[in-house]
Coordinates of C-alpha atoms in Angstrom, one line a residue:
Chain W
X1 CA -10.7 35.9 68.1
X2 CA -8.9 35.5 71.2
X3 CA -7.2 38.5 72.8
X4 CA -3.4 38.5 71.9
X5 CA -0.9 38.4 74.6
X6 CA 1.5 41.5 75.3
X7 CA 4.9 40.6 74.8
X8 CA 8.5 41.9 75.1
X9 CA 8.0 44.2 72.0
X10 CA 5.1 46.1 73.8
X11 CA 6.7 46.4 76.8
X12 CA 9.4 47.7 75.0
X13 CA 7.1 50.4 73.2
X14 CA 4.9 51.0 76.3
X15 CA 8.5 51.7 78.2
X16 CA 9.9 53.9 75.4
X17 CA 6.3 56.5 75.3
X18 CA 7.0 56.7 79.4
X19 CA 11.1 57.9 78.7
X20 CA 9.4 60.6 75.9
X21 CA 7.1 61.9 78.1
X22 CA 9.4 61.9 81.3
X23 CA 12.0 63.9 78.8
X24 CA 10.2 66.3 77.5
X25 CA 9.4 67.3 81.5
X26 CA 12.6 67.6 82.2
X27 CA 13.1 69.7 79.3
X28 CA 10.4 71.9 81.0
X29 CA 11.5 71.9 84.3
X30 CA 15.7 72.2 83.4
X31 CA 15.1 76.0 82.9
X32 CA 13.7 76.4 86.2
X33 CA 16.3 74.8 88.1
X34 CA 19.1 76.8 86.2
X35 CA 17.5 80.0 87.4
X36 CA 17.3 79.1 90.6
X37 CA 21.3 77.8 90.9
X38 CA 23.4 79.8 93.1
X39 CA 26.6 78.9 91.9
X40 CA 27.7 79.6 87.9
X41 CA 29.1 76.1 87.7
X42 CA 25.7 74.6 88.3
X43 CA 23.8 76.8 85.8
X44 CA 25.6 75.9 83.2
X45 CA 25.5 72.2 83.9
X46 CA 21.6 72.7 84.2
X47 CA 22.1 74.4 80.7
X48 CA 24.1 72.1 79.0
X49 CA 22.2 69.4 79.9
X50 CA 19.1 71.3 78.2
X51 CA 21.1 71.1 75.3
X52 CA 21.8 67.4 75.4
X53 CA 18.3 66.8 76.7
X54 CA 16.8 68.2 73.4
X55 CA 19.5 65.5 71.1
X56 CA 18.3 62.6 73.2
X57 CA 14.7 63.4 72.7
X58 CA 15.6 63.6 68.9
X59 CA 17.1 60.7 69.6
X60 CA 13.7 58.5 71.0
X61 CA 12.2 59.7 68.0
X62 CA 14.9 58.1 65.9
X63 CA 13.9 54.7 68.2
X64 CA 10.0 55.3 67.6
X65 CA 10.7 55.0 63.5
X66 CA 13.1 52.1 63.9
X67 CA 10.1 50.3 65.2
X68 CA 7.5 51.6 63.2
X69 CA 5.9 53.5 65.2
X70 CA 4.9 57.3 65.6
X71 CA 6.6 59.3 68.8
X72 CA 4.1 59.2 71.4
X73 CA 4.9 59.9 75.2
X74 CA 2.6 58.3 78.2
X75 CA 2.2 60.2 81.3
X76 CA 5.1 59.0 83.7
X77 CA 4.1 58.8 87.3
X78 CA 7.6 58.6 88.5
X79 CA 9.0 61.6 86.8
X80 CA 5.9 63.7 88.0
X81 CA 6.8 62.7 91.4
X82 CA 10.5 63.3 90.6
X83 CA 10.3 66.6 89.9
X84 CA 7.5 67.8 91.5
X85 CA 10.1 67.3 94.6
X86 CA 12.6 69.9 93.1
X87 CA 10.1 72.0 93.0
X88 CA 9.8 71.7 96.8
X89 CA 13.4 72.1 97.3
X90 CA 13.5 75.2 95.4
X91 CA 10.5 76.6 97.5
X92 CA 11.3 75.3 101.1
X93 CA 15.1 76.4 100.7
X94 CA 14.8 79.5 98.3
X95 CA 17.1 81.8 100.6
X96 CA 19.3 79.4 101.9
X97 CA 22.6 78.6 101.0
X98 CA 21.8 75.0 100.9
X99 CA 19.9 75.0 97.6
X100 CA 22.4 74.2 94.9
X101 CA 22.8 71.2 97.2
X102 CA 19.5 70.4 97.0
X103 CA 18.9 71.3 93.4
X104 CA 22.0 68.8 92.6
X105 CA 19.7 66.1 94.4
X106 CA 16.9 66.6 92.7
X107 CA 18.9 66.3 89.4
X108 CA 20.9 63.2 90.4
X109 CA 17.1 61.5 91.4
X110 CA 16.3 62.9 87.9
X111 CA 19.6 61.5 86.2
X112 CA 19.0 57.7 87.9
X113 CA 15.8 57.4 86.8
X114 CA 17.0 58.0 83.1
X115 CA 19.9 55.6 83.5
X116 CA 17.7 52.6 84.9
X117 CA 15.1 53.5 82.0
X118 CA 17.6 53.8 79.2
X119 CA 19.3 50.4 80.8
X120 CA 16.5 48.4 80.9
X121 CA 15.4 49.4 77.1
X122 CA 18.9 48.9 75.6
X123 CA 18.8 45.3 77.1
X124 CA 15.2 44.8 75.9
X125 CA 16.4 46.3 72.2
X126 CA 19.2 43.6 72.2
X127 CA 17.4 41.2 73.0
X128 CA 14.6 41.9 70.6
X129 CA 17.6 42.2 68.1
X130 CA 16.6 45.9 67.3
X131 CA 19.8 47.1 67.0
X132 CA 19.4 50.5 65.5
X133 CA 17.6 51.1 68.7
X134 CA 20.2 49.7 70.7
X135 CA 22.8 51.7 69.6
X136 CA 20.6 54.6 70.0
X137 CA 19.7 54.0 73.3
X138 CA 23.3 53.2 74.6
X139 CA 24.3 56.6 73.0
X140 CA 22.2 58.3 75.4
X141 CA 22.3 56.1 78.7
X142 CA 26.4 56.8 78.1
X143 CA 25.8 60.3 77.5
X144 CA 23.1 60.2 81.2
X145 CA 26.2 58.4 83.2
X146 CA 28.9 61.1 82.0
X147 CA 25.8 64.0 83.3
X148 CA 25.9 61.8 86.6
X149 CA 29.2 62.0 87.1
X150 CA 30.0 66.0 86.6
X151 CA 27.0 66.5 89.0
X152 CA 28.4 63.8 91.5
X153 CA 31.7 66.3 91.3
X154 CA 30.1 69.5 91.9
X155 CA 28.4 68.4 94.4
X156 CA 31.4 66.9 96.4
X157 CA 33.0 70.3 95.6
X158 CA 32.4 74.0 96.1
X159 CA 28.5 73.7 95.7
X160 CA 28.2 71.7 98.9
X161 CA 31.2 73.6 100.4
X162 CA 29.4 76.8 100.0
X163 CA 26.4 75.7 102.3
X164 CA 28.3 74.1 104.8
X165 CA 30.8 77.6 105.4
X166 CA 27.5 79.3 105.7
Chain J
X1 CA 13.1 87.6 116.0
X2 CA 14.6 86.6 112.3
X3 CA 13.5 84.0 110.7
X4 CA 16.5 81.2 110.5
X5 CA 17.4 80.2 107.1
X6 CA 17.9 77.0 106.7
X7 CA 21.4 75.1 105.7
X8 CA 22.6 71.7 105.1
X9 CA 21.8 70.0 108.3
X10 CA 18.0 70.7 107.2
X11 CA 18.3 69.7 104.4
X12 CA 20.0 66.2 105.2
X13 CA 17.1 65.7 107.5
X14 CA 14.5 66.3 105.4
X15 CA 16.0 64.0 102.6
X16 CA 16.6 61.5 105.6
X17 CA 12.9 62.0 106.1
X18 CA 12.3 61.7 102.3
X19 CA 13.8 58.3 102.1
X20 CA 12.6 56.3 104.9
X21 CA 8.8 57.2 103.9
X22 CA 10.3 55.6 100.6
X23 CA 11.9 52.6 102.5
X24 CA 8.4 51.9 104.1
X25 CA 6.6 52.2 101.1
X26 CA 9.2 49.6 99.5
X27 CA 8.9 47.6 102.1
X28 CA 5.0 47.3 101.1
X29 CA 5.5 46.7 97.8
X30 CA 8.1 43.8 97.4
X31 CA 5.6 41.1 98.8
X32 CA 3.2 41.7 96.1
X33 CA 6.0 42.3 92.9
X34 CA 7.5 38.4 95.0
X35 CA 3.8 37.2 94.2
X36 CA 3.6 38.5 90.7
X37 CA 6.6 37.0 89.6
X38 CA 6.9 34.2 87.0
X39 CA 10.4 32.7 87.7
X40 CA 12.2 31.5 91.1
X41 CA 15.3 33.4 90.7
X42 CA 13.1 36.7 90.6
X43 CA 11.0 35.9 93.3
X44 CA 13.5 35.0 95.4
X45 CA 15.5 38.3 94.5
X46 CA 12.5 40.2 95.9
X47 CA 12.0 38.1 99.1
X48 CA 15.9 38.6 99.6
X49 CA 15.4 42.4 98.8
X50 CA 12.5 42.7 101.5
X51 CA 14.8 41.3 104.3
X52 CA 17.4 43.8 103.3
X53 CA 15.2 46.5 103.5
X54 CA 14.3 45.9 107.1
X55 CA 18.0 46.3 107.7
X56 CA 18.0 49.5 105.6
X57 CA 15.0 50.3 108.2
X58 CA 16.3 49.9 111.0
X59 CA 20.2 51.3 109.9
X60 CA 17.9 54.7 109.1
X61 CA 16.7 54.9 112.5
X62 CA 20.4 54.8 113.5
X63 CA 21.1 57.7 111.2
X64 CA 18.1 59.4 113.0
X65 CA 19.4 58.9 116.7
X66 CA 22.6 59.7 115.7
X67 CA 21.7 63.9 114.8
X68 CA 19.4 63.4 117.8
X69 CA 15.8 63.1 115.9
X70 CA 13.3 61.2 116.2
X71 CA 13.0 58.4 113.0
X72 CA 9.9 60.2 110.9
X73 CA 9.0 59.6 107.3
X74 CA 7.1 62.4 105.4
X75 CA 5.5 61.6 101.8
X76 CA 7.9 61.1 99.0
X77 CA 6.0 61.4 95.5
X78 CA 8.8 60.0 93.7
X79 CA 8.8 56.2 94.9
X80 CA 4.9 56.4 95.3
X81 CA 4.9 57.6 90.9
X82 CA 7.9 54.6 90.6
X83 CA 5.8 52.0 92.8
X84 CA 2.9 53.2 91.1
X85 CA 4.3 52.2 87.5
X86 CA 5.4 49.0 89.0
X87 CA 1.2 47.9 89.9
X88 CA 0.5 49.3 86.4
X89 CA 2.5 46.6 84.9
X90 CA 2.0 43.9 86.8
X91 CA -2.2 45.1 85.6
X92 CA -0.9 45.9 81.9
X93 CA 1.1 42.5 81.9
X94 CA -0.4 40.1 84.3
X95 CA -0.9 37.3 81.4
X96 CA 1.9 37.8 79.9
X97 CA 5.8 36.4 79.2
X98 CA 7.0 39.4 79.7
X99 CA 5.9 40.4 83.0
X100 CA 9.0 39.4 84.9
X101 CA 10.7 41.5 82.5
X102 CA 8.2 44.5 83.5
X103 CA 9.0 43.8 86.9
X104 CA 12.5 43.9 87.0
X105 CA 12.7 47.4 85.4
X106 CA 10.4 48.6 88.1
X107 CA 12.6 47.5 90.6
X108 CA 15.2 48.6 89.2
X109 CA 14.0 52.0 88.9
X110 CA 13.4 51.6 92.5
X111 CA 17.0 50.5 92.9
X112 CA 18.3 53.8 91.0
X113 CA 16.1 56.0 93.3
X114 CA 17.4 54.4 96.6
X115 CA 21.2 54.9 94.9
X116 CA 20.7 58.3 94.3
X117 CA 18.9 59.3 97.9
X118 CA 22.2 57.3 99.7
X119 CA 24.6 58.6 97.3
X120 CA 23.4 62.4 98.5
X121 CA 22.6 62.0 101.9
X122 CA 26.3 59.8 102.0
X123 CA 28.0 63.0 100.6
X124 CA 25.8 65.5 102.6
X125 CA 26.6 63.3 105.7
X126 CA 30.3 63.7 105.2
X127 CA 30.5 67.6 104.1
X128 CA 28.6 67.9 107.7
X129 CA 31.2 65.5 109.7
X130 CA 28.5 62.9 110.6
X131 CA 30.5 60.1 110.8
X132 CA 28.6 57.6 112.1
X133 CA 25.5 58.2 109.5
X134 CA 28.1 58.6 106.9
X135 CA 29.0 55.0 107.7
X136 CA 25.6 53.9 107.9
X137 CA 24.3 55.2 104.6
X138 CA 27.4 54.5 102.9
X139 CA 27.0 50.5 104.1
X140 CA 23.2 50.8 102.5
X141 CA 24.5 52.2 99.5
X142 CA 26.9 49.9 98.8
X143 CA 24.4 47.3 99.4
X144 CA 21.5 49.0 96.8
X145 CA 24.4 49.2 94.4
X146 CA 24.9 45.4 94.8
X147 CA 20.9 44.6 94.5
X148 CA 21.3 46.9 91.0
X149 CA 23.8 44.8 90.0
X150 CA 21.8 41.4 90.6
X151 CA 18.6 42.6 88.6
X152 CA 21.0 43.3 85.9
X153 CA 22.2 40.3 85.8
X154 CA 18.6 38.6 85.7
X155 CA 17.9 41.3 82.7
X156 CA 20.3 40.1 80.8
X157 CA 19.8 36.5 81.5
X158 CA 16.9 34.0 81.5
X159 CA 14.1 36.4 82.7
X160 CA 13.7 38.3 79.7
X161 CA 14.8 35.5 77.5
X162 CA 11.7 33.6 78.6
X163 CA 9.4 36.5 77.2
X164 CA 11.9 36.8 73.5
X165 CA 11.4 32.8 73.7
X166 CA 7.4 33.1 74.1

């Protein structure tokens, strides 16, 4: 029997177990990075998006059964990589008044990752007319853009402002 | 003598550090994603892209000499976990209709990186009254945004609809 070719729908599934796994790291690392923010503002974004973290990794689960298929994460290079850099920012400027604006870096890298991810599988879902998944996925990648923004505000704000009057 | 804490300005470098290691290591990996490609209009988006990023290169440098360093890269494990996902597919998918596919989310997750790095450093630059490297980075972002928008475009057009088709 010849060996089948991957297609679209395995990319699709191959794509979806590296978004699991890279979201239930963030889940992990989300508490760190709101006990190290300075500023109450920032805590609480870290924490709410803890919250909405934990719905969005409900809601790949809700994708996996669309498809058949059991939930499943893959280890994700890229959000190793992306976070293990927070982690340096958090040792390297632990004192200084620079490292909310650091910490809001490292979750901006953290944020763009999710929205190319959860961009490229909502046009694959589409495509592959799964549209149970494609709502799902849109849900989220909407709900990664609005996270985007508020940390795109605080860190034009006070955050930022805060290290530069030091 | 104290030891001095560290502020913005340190942080601006480093991150200015952080990304033209990741520029470099871009700059590596185009040729061989242009090679894997199936269809012209992606190939020719990542030959396009590699010229860019010798401008981005070189406009870096100019962000260097303009805080008075000395242009110097040091390892970012972020685009090395995103480029490393980008060789895994091109392994995972090399036969098949949906590699193009495969390799446009890898670059576009290389795009979202890049948009998030200038989006900072852009902010950073400003809070800090850099000017000039506010200009600089904010031509580079604009231009990454633009590259986004392009691979979009081919997502939701005949690259993927080849591997639907197949």
């Amino acid at each position: 029997m010849a060996k089948q070719t991957k297609d679209l729908n395995d990319l699709f599934h191959e794509t979806l177990k590296d978004i699991y796994y890279a979201e239930k790291q963030i889940l992990r690392a989300l508490p760190r990075m709101a006990k190290n923010a300075q500023s109450d503002e920032l805590r609480q974004a870290f924490e709410q998006h803890r919250t909405e973290t934990e719905g969005q990794i409900e809601r790949l689960e809700k994708v996996f059964e669309s498809i058949g298929k059991s939930p499943r994460g893959k280890t994700c290079d890229a959000i190793i990589g992306i976070i293990d850099e927070s982690k340096e920012v958090m040792e390297d400027f632990a004192n200084s008044d620079a490292l909310d604006a650091g910490l809001l870096a490292a979750a901006q890298a953290v944020e763009h990752y999710e929205i190319s991810r959860y961009g490229t599988l909502r046009t694959w879902a589409t495509q592959l007319g799964l549209t149970e998944a494609a709502s799902l996925l849109d849900e989220t990648l909407e709900e990664e853009k609005r996270t985007d923004t508020l940390l795109s505000k605080l860190a034009t704000s006070s955050v930022n402002n805060q290290a530069k009057a030091a």
